[in-house]
Amino acid sequence: MDEMQGKVALITGASSGIGRATALRFAAEGAKVAIVARREDKLKEVANEIEAQGGEVKVIAADVTEEAEIERVVQETVAAFGGIDVLVNAAGIITNGTIENTRLDDWDYMFKVNTRSPFYLMNRAMPYLIARKGNAVNVSSVNGIRAFTNVLAYCASKAALDQLTHCAALEVASQGVRVNAVNPGVVVTSLHRTGGMEDDAYVEFLERSKTTHPLGRVGEASEVAELIFFLASPKAGWITGGSYSIDGGRHQTCAR
Ligand code: NDP
């Protein structure tokens, strides 16, 4: 399988979890990967893994909430590898909060990371994606398509990301560019603990997740990376404007 050989993939959130797994997946298939996150030490660990396998990688430490940083990310990727074939927006955060207690600052920051940054990255990268008839994959969530309590801003930010995906897909389809989203259920990563969940509560949450996901288990980052890789590959050449669930069936469940 050499359909990704020599292609350039720009991947945010690559210091951890789904973004990291995606970077390793693309690199394993011969893609040149530009990996983005704030923690340079973590990105370097990922880069070392990729280089040890003979892959080409560019580490770009950046905060995707800053527009100048996003512009630099795109410029540095193009300077390093000559263009962009695939953009994967995996950087994201979660915070708890309800309609009654979500602070405006938390709402704004959630949208800044989860929605505004994918928008501006697609906006800045689009000329390069058009030049190569490339594509973008946005990492949304089951929370983008279903309502859950106490994660109000997260759900809203991911729903907006799905609609952003669908609208952008229609706009650039005639130029040969595809835009899709993936909607994972609970995946074992740093997301929830970074979002404030204590270790014990996280263990309990993973245990309970066996019952909230019909297939009886949570997901692995590598499983989501596989779907992202497929959507970005020529095999998915007739797929655009979709939000694809990968959640052990969770999006089909209703409380009863
Ligand atoms: P992780 O916490 O493991 O990874 C999140 C990544 O986002 C890290 O690489 C982090 O890097 C990066 N990031 C966060 N804020 C910024 C920022 N301001 N600038 C640059 N990078 C940033 O979580 P996941 O891998 O789980 O999350 C990846 C995506 O998957 C997210 O969009 C999340 O919403 C989505 N998702 C996750 C699910 C899950 O259960 N894990 C379920 C459904 C969706 P750094 O801290 O170094 O900046």
GROMACS .gro file of C-alpha atoms and ligand atoms in nm:
model
  304
    1MET     CA    1   0.000   0.000   0.000
    2ASP     CA    2   0.195   0.305  -0.116
    3GLU     CA    3  -0.090   0.547  -0.180
    4MET     CA    4   0.040   0.779   0.094
    5GLN     CA    5   0.406   0.751  -0.011
    6GLY     CA    6   0.561   1.098  -0.029
    7LYS     CA    7   0.235   1.279   0.054
    8VAL     CA    8   0.249   1.557   0.310
    9ALA     CA    9   0.023   1.535   0.615
   10LEU     CA   10  -0.012   1.824   0.861
   11ILE     CA   11  -0.146   1.683   1.189
   12THR     CA   12  -0.240   1.885   1.497
   13GLY     CA   13  -0.268   1.739   1.845
   14ALA     CA   14   0.013   1.503   1.753
   15SER     CA   15   0.186   1.507   2.092
   16SER     CA   16  -0.072   1.269   2.238
   17GLY     CA   17  -0.361   1.031   2.182
   18ILE     CA   18  -0.544   1.027   1.850
   19GLY     CA   19  -0.321   1.286   1.681
   20ARG     CA   20  -0.008   1.098   1.782
   21ALA     CA   21  -0.149   0.765   1.659
   22THR     CA   22  -0.250   0.933   1.333
   23ALA     CA   23   0.099   1.075   1.279
   24LEU     CA   24   0.253   0.732   1.334
   25ARG     CA   25  -0.002   0.572   1.097
   26PHE     CA   26   0.063   0.820   0.815
   27ALA     CA   27   0.440   0.798   0.862
   28ALA     CA   28   0.427   0.418   0.853
   29GLU     CA   29   0.270   0.447   0.507
   30GLY     CA   30   0.546   0.675   0.379
   31ALA     CA   31   0.384   1.015   0.431
   32LYS     CA   32   0.594   1.311   0.537
   33VAL     CA   33   0.434   1.439   0.853
   34ALA     CA   34   0.434   1.784   1.010
   35ILE     CA   35   0.335   1.733   1.372
   36VAL     CA   36   0.187   2.015   1.578
   37ALA     CA   37   0.110   2.070   1.948
   38ARG     CA   38   0.232   2.296   2.228
   39ARG     CA   39   0.461   2.046   2.406
   40GLU     CA   40   0.777   2.025   2.200
   41ASP     CA   41   0.931   1.751   2.418
   42LYS     CA   42   0.634   1.522   2.350
   43LEU     CA   43   0.642   1.601   1.978
   44LYS     CA   44   1.012   1.514   1.972
   45GLU     CA   45   0.936   1.175   2.126
   46VAL     CA   46   0.687   1.111   1.845
   47ALA     CA   47   0.940   1.238   1.589
   48ASN     CA   48   1.204   1.001   1.727
   49GLU     CA   49   0.965   0.709   1.684
   50ILE     CA   50   0.894   0.812   1.326
   51GLU     CA   51   1.260   0.866   1.240
   52ALA     CA   52   1.354   0.532   1.393
   53GLN     CA   53   1.124   0.375   1.131
   54GLY     CA   54   1.295   0.578   0.855
   55GLY     CA   55   1.011   0.833   0.826
   56GLU     CA   56   1.031   1.205   0.752
   57VAL     CA   57   0.892   1.438   1.016
   58LYS     CA   58   0.887   1.808   1.098
   59VAL     CA   59   0.819   1.913   1.458
   60ILE     CA   60   0.625   2.238   1.487
   61ALA     CA   61   0.558   2.348   1.845
   62ALA     CA   62   0.263   2.585   1.830
   63ASP     CA   63  -0.052   2.692   2.011
   64VAL     CA   64  -0.345   2.656   1.770
   65THR     CA   65  -0.549   2.918   1.956
   66GLU     CA   66  -0.316   3.187   1.813
   67GLU     CA   67  -0.380   3.283   1.452
   68ALA     CA   68  -0.017   3.390   1.394
   69GLU     CA   69   0.089   3.045   1.515
   70ILE     CA   70  -0.148   2.877   1.272
   71GLU     CA   71  -0.009   3.086   0.988
   72ARG     CA   72   0.343   2.983   1.094
   73VAL     CA   73   0.241   2.616   1.112
   74VAL     CA   74   0.120   2.623   0.751
   75GLN     CA   75   0.425   2.818   0.631
   76GLU     CA   76   0.672   2.589   0.808
   77THR     CA   77   0.502   2.278   0.670
   78VAL     CA   78   0.516   2.411   0.315
   79ALA     CA   79   0.877   2.530   0.361
   80ALA     CA   80   0.980   2.186   0.490
   81PHE     CA   81   0.789   1.962   0.249
   82GLY     CA   82   0.678   2.179  -0.047
   83GLY     CA   83   0.299   2.159  -0.002
   84ILE     CA   84   0.016   1.996   0.191
   85ASP     CA   85  -0.189   1.693   0.082
   86VAL     CA   86  -0.373   1.618   0.404
   87LEU     CA   87  -0.471   1.829   0.705
   88VAL     CA   88  -0.581   1.645   1.019
   89ASN     CA   89  -0.729   1.865   1.292
   90ALA     CA   90  -0.697   1.649   1.603
   91ALA     CA   91  -0.601   1.909   1.868
   92GLY     CA   92  -0.884   1.936   2.116
   93ILE     CA   93  -0.984   1.982   2.479
   94ILE     CA   94  -1.279   1.894   2.702
   95THR     CA   95  -1.415   2.071   3.011
   96ASN     CA   96  -1.717   1.988   3.223
   97GLY     CA   97  -1.998   2.235   3.269
   98THR     CA   98  -2.373   2.277   3.236
   99ILE     CA   99  -2.598   2.553   3.100
  100GLU     CA  100  -2.606   2.692   3.455
  101ASN     CA  101  -2.240   2.684   3.552
  102THR     CA  102  -2.028   2.702   3.235
  103ARG     CA  103  -1.813   3.013   3.258
  104LEU     CA  104  -1.799   3.234   2.951
  105ASP     CA  105  -1.418   3.207   2.949
  106ASP     CA  106  -1.441   2.826   2.937
  107TRP     CA  107  -1.699   2.843   2.657
  108ASP     CA  108  -1.478   3.079   2.454
  109TYR     CA  109  -1.161   2.877   2.507
  110MET     CA  110  -1.336   2.550   2.413
  111PHE     CA  111  -1.453   2.701   2.087
  112LYS     CA  112  -1.112   2.854   2.027
  113VAL     CA  113  -0.937   2.517   2.042
  114ASN     CA  114  -1.207   2.281   1.911
  115THR     CA  115  -1.377   2.492   1.643
  116ARG     CA  116  -1.193   2.814   1.560
  117SER     CA  117  -0.853   2.646   1.515
  118PRO     CA  118  -0.978   2.382   1.267
  119PHE     CA  119  -1.158   2.664   1.081
  120TYR     CA  120  -0.848   2.881   1.054
  121LEU     CA  121  -0.617   2.588   0.975
  122MET     CA  122  -0.846   2.482   0.690
  123ASN     CA  123  -0.873   2.845   0.580
  124ARG     CA  124  -0.493   2.891   0.565
  125ALA     CA  125  -0.415   2.544   0.428
  126MET     CA  126  -0.689   2.544   0.161
  127PRO     CA  127  -0.482   2.697  -0.123
  128TYR     CA  128  -0.227   2.417  -0.075
  129LEU     CA  129  -0.496   2.147  -0.049
  130ILE     CA  130  -0.658   2.280  -0.368
  131ALA     CA  131  -0.321   2.281  -0.547
  132ARG     CA  132  -0.282   1.909  -0.473
  133LYS     CA  133  -0.650   1.807  -0.469
  134GLY     CA  134  -0.594   1.704  -0.111
  135ASN     CA  135  -0.829   1.668   0.182
  136ALA     CA  136  -0.894   1.750   0.545
  137VAL     CA  137  -1.016   1.528   0.828
  138ASN     CA  138  -1.151   1.693   1.142
  139VAL     CA  139  -1.167   1.502   1.469
  140SER     CA  140  -1.512   1.570   1.610
  141SER     CA  141  -1.686   1.344   1.863
  142VAL     CA  142  -2.002   1.147   1.932
  143ASN     CA  143  -2.072   1.460   2.140
  144GLY     CA  144  -2.102   1.653   1.814
  145ILE     CA  145  -2.402   1.449   1.703
  146ARG     CA  146  -2.565   1.350   2.034
  147ALA     CA  147  -2.650   1.548   2.348
  148PHE     CA  148  -2.485   1.469   2.680
  149THR     CA  149  -2.519   1.648   3.016
  150ASN     CA  150  -2.241   1.842   3.190
  151VAL     CA  151  -2.024   1.880   2.877
  152LEU     CA  152  -2.230   2.157   2.721
  153ALA     CA  153  -1.956   2.367   2.561
  154TYR     CA  154  -1.771   2.059   2.437
  155CYS     CA  155  -2.085   1.921   2.268
  156ALA     CA  156  -2.162   2.258   2.109
  157SER     CA  157  -1.803   2.305   1.988
  158LYS     CA  158  -1.801   1.962   1.824
  159ALA     CA  159  -2.147   2.008   1.666
  160ALA     CA  160  -2.015   2.330   1.515
  161LEU     CA  161  -1.706   2.146   1.393
  162ASP     CA  162  -1.926   1.890   1.216
  163GLN     CA  163  -2.125   2.162   1.042
  164LEU     CA  164  -1.803   2.347   0.955
  165THR     CA  165  -1.685   2.023   0.795
  166HIS     CA  166  -2.003   1.979   0.593
  167CYS     CA  167  -2.015   2.339   0.467
  168ALA     CA  168  -1.645   2.347   0.375
  169ALA     CA  169  -1.684   2.016   0.191
  170LEU     CA  170  -1.956   2.160  -0.033
  171GLU     CA  171  -1.754   2.472  -0.103
  172VAL     CA  172  -1.435   2.303  -0.220
  173ALA     CA  173  -1.572   1.986  -0.378
  174SER     CA  174  -1.567   2.137  -0.726
  175GLN     CA  175  -1.195   2.200  -0.680
  176GLY     CA  176  -1.132   1.835  -0.601
  177VAL     CA  177  -1.079   1.879  -0.228
  178ARG     CA  178  -1.257   1.651   0.022
  179VAL     CA  179  -1.343   1.739   0.384
  180ASN     CA  180  -1.467   1.484   0.636
  181ALA     CA  181  -1.501   1.437   1.010
  182VAL     CA  182  -1.469   1.142   1.244
  183ASN     CA  183  -1.686   1.113   1.556
  184PRO     CA  184  -1.524   0.885   1.813
  185GLY     CA  185  -1.681   0.755   2.130
  186VAL     CA  186  -1.467   0.720   2.442
  187VAL     CA  187  -1.105   0.654   2.346
  188VAL     CA  188  -0.825   0.593   2.596
  189THR     CA  189  -0.608   0.908   2.575
  190SER     CA  190  -0.509   1.198   2.800
  191LEU     CA  191  -0.819   1.401   2.706
  192HIS     CA  192  -1.037   1.345   3.010
  193ARG     CA  193  -0.760   1.365   3.267
  194THR     CA  194  -0.624   1.685   3.109
  195GLY     CA  195  -0.983   1.810   3.128
  196GLY     CA  196  -0.980   1.769   3.505
  197MET     CA  197  -1.099   1.411   3.572
  198GLU     CA  198  -0.918   1.253   3.867
  199ASP     CA  199  -0.746   0.914   3.816
  200ASP     CA  200  -1.004   0.718   4.020
  201ALA     CA  201  -1.296   0.884   3.843
  202TYR     CA  202  -1.131   0.808   3.508
  203VAL     CA  203  -1.100   0.437   3.593
  204GLU     CA  204  -1.469   0.437   3.691
  205PHE     CA  205  -1.560   0.627   3.373
  206LEU     CA  206  -1.380   0.371   3.154
  207GLU     CA  207  -1.553   0.087   3.338
  208ARG     CA  208  -1.897   0.248   3.293
  209SER     CA  209  -1.814   0.314   2.928
  210LYS     CA  210  -1.826  -0.061   2.869
  211THR     CA  211  -2.200  -0.036   2.924
  212THR     CA  212  -2.257   0.289   2.733
  213HIS     CA  213  -2.087   0.157   2.417
  214PRO     CA  214  -2.289  -0.131   2.267
  215LEU     CA  215  -1.978  -0.322   2.161
  216GLY     CA  216  -1.887  -0.338   2.528
  217ARG     CA  217  -1.555  -0.158   2.527
  218VAL     CA  218  -1.388   0.178   2.477
  219GLY     CA  219  -1.174   0.254   2.174
  220GLU     CA  220  -0.802   0.279   2.106
  221ALA     CA  221  -0.640   0.580   1.942
  222SER     CA  222  -0.499   0.353   1.671
  223GLU     CA  223  -0.853   0.253   1.568
  224VAL     CA  224  -0.950   0.615   1.512
  225ALA     CA  225  -0.620   0.677   1.331
  226GLU     CA  226  -0.709   0.394   1.093
  227LEU     CA  227  -1.039   0.560   0.998
  228ILE     CA  228  -0.870   0.899   0.956
  229PHE     CA  229  -0.608   0.736   0.735
  230PHE     CA  230  -0.875   0.569   0.523
  231LEU     CA  231  -1.075   0.892   0.480
  232ALA     CA  232  -0.757   1.075   0.377
  233SER     CA  233  -0.653   0.807   0.129
  234PRO     CA  234  -0.747   0.779  -0.239
  235LYS     CA  235  -0.959   0.476  -0.146
  236ALA     CA  236  -1.207   0.729   0.001
  237GLY     CA  237  -1.196   0.937  -0.317
  238TRP     CA  238  -1.577   0.960  -0.346
  239ILE     CA  239  -1.635   1.044   0.020
  240THR     CA  240  -1.680   1.404   0.125
  241GLY     CA  241  -1.893   1.610   0.363
  242GLY     CA  242  -1.947   1.323   0.604
  243SER     CA  243  -1.922   1.276   0.978
  244TYR     CA  244  -1.824   0.916   1.048
  245SER     CA  245  -1.901   0.749   1.377
  246ILE     CA  246  -1.639   0.527   1.533
  247ASP     CA  247  -1.777   0.458   1.878
  248GLY     CA  248  -1.872   0.095   1.928
  249GLY     CA  249  -2.228   0.185   1.832
  250ARG     CA  250  -2.277   0.454   2.095
  251HIS     CA  251  -2.435   0.708   1.860
  252GLN     CA  252  -2.728   0.472   1.807
  253THR     CA  253  -2.814   0.443   2.174
  254CYS     CA  254  -3.097   0.624   2.354
  255ALA     CA  255  -3.164   0.631   2.727
  256ARG     CA  256  -3.449   0.399   2.822
  257NDP     P1  257  -0.522   1.410   2.412
  257NDP     O1  258  -0.542   1.498   2.532
  257NDP     O2  259  -0.447   1.285   2.428
  257NDP     O3  260  -0.460   1.496   2.294
  257NDP     C1  261  -0.500   1.628   2.271
  257NDP     C2  262  -0.400   1.694   2.181
  257NDP     O4  263  -0.441   1.829   2.151
  257NDP     C3  264  -0.262   1.701   2.241
  257NDP     O5  265  -0.166   1.667   2.145
  257NDP     C4  266  -0.248   1.848   2.280
  257NDP     O6  267  -0.112   1.885   2.273
  257NDP     C5  268  -0.329   1.913   2.169
  257NDP     N1  269  -0.372   2.048   2.203
  257NDP     C6  270  -0.462   2.085   2.298
  257NDP     N2  271  -0.470   2.219   2.302
  257NDP     C7  272  -0.385   2.268   2.209
  257NDP     C8  273  -0.348   2.398   2.168
  257NDP     N3  274  -0.401   2.508   2.223
  257NDP     N4  275  -0.256   2.411   2.068
  257NDP     C9  276  -0.202   2.301   2.011
  257NDP     N5  277  -0.233   2.175   2.046
  257NDP    C10  278  -0.323   2.159   2.145
  257NDP     O7  279  -0.670   1.380   2.363
  257NDP     P2  280  -0.728   1.297   2.237
  257NDP     O8  281  -0.621   1.237   2.156
  257NDP     O9  282  -0.835   1.214   2.292
  257NDP    O10  283  -0.797   1.416   2.159
  257NDP    C11  284  -0.780   1.433   2.018
  257NDP    C12  285  -0.913   1.477   1.960
  257NDP    O11  286  -1.005   1.368   1.971
  257NDP    C13  287  -0.978   1.595   2.032
  257NDP    O12  288  -1.029   1.686   1.937
  257NDP    C14  289  -1.091   1.531   2.112
  257NDP    O13  290  -1.196   1.620   2.133
  257NDP    C15  291  -1.129   1.418   2.018
  257NDP     N6  292  -1.204   1.309   2.083
  257NDP    C16  293  -1.148   1.236   2.184
  257NDP    C17  294  -1.223   1.137   2.246
  257NDP    C18  295  -1.169   1.056   2.359
  257NDP    O14  296  -1.248   0.986   2.428
  257NDP     N7  297  -1.039   1.059   2.387
  257NDP    C19  298  -1.360   1.105   2.202
  257NDP    C20  299  -1.405   1.186   2.092
  257NDP    C21  300  -1.330   1.284   2.036
  257NDP     P3  301  -0.034   1.982   2.374
  257NDP    O15  302  -0.095   1.965   2.510
  257NDP    O16  303   0.107   1.935   2.365
  257NDP    O17  304  -0.054   2.118   2.316
   0.00000   0.00000   0.00000
